[in-house]
PDB file of C-alpha atoms in Angstrom:
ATOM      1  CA  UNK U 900      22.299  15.363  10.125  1.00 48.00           C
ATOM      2  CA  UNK U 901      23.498  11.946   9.165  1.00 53.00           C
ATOM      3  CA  UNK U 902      25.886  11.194   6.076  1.00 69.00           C
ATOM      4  CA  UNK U 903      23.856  10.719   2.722  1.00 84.00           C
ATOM      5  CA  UNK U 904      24.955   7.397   2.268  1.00 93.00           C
ATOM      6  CA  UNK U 905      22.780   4.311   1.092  1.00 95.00           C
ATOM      7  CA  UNK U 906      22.130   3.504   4.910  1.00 95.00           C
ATOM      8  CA  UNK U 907      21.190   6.868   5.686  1.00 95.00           C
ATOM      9  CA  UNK U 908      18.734   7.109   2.266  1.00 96.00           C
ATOM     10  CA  UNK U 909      17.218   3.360   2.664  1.00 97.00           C
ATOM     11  CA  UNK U 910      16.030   4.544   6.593  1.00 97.00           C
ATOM     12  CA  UNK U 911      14.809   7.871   4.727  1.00 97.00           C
ATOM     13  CA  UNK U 912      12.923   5.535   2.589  1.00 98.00           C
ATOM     14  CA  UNK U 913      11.567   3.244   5.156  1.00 98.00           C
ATOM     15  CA  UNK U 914      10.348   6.257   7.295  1.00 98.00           C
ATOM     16  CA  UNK U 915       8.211   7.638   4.438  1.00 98.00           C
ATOM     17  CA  UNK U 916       6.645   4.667   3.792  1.00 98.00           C
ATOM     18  CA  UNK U 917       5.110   3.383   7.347  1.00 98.00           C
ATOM     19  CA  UNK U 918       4.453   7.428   7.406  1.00 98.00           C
ATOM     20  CA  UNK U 919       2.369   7.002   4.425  1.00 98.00           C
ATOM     21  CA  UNK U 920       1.276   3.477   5.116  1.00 97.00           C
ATOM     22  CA  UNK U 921      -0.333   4.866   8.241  1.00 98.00           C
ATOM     23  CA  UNK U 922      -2.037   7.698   7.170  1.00 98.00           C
ATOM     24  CA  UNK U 923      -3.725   5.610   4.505  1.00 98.00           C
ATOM     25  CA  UNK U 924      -5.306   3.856   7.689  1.00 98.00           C
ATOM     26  CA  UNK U 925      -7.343   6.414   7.450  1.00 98.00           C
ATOM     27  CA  UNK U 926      -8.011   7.466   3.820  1.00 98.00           C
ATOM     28  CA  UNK U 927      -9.049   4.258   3.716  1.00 96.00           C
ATOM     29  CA  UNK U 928     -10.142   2.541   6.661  1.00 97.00           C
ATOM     30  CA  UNK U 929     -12.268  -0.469   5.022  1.00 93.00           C
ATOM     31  CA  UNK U 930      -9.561  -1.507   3.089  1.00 90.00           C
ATOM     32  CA  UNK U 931      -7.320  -2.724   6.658  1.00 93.00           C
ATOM     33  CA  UNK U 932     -10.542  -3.546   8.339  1.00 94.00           C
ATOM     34  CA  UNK U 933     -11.598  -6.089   5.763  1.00 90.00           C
ATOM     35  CA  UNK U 934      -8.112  -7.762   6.141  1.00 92.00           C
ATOM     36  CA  UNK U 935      -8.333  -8.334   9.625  1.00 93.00           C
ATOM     37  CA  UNK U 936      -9.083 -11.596  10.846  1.00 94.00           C
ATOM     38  CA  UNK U 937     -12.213 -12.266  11.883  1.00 94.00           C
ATOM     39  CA  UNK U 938     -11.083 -13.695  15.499  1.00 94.00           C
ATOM     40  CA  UNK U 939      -9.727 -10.434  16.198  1.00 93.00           C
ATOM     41  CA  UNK U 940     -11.917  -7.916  17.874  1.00 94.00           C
ATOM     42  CA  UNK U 941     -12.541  -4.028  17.511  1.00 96.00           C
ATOM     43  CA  UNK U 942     -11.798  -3.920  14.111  1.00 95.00           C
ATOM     44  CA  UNK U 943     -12.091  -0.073  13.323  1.00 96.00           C
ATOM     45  CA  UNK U 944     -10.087   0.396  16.714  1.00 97.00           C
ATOM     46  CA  UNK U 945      -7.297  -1.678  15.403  1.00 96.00           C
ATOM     47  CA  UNK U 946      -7.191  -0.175  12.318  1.00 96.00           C
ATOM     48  CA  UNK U 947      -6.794   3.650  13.520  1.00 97.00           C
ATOM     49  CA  UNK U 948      -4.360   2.163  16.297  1.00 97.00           C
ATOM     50  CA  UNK U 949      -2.113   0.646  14.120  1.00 97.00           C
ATOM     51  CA  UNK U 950      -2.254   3.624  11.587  1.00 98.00           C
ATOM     52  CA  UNK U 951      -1.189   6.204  14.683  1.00 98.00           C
ATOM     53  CA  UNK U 952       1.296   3.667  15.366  1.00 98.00           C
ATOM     54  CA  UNK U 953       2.625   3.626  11.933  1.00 98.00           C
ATOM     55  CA  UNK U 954       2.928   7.187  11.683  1.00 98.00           C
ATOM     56  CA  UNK U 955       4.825   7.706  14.823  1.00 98.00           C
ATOM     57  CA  UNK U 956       6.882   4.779  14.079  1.00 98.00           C
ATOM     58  CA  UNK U 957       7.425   6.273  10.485  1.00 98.00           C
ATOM     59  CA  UNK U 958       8.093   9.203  12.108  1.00 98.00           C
ATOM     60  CA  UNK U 959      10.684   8.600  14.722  1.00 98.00           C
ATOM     61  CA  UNK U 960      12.477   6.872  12.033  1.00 98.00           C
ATOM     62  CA  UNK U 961      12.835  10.512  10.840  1.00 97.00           C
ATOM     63  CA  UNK U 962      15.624  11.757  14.005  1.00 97.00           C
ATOM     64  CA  UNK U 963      18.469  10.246  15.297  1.00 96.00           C
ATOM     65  CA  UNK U 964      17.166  10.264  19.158  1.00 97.00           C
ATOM     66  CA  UNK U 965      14.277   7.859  17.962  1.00 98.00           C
ATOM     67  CA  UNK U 966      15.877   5.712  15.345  1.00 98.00           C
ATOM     68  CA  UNK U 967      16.585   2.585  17.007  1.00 98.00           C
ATOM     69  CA  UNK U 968      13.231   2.553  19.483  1.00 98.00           C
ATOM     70  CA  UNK U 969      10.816   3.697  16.335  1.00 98.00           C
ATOM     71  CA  UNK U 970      12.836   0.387  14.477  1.00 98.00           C
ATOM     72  CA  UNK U 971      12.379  -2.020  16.891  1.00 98.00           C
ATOM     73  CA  UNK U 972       8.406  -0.486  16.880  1.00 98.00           C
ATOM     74  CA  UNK U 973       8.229  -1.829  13.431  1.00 98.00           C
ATOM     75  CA  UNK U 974       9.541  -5.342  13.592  1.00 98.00           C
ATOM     76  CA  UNK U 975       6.933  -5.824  16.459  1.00 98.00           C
ATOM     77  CA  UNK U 976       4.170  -4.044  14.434  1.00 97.00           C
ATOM     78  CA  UNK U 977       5.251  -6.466  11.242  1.00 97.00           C
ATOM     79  CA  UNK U 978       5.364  -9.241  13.094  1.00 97.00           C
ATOM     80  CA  UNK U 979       2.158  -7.687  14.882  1.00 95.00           C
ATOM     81  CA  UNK U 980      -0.026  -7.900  11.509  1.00 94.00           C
ATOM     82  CA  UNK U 981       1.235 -10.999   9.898  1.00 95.00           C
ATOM     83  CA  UNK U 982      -2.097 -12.691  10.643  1.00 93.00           C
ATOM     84  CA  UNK U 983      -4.131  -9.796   8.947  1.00 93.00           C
ATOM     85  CA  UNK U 984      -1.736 -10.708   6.111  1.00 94.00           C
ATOM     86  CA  UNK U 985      -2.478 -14.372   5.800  1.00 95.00           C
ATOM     87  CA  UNK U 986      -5.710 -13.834   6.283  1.00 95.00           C
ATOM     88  CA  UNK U 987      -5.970 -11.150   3.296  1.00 94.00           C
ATOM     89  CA  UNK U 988      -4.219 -13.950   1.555  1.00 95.00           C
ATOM     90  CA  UNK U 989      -6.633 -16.528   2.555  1.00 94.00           C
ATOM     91  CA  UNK U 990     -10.005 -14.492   2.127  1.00 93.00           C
ATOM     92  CA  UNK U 991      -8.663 -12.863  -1.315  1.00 92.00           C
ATOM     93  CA  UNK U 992     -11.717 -11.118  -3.630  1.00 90.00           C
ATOM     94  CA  UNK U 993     -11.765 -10.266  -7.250  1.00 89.00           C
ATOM     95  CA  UNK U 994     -11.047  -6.049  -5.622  1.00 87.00           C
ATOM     96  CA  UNK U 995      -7.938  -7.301  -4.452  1.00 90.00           C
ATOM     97  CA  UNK U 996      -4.039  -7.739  -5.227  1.00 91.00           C
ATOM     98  CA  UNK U 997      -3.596 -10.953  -7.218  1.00 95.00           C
ATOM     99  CA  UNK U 998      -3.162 -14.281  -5.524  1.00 94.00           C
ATOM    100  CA  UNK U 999       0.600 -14.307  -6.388  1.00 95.00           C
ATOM    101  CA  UNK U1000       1.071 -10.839  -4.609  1.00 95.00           C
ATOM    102  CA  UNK U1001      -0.631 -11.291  -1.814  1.00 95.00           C
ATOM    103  CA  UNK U1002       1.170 -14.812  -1.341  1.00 96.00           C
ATOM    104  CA  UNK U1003       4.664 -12.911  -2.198  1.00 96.00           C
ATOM    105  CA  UNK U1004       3.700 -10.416   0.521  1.00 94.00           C
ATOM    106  CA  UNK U1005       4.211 -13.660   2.981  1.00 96.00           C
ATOM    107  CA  UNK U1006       7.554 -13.837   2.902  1.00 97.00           C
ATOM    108  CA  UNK U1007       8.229 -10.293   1.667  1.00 96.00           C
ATOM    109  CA  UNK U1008       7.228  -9.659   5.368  1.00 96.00           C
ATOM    110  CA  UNK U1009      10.398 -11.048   6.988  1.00 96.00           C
ATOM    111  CA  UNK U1010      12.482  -9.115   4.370  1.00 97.00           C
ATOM    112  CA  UNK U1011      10.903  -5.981   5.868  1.00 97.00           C
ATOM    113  CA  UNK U1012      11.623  -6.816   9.493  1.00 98.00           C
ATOM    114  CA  UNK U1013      15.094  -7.484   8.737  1.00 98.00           C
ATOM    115  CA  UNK U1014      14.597  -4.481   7.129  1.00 98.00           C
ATOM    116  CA  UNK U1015      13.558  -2.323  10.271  1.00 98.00           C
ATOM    117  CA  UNK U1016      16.201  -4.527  12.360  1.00 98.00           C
ATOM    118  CA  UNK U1017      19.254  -3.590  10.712  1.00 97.00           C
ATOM    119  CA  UNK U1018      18.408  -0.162  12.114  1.00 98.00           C
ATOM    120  CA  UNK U1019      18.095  -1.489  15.618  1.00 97.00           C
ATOM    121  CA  UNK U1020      21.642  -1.012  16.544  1.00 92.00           C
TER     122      UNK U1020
END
């Protein structure tokens, strides 16, 4: 087991969200699906593929063996979504995250994938 240093607790952290994050894929499905650009196809396909992939990525985060593939999984699944994103951003309803949020969430984004790459190596 790794050292319980800040590192070691911030990748503990980041595992248990995309964990979470994917399950929720499919607690509740509409939710991703109505955030996905139109111009994309197979909607409901998408979504339960990208949850798996979350929770495996999430997942591998979890062991030492994994770590650095399961990271460089989620800067390509981040940079992977970014369009659903702008488009939730773009398409906003009353039901959803205030405009400020959701246009925060833009360049929150690259925080996260530095996020995931610092674990890379």
């Amino acid at each position: 087991m790794e050292n319980l240093d800040a590192k070691s607790i911030s990748l503990w952290i980041m595992a248990t969200i995309y964990t979470i994050a994917g399950i929720l894929h499919f607690v509740i499905p509409k939710f991703y699906m109505r955030i996905m650009p139109p111009w994309i196809p197979y909607h409901k396909l998408l979504v339960q593929l990208s949850g798996i992939a979350e929770i495996a990525l999430g997942l591998g985060l979890f062991f030492p063996q994994t770590k650095v593939l399961a990271a460089w999984g989620v800067v390509l699944l981040l940079i992977a979504v970014f369009p659903a994103n702008v488009y939730h951003f773009q398409s906003r309803t009353r039901k959803d995250p205030p405009t400020w949020a959701l246009l925060l969430r833009l360049p929150l984004q690259l925080l996260l994938i530095y996020w995931a790459y610092t674990f890379t190596y």
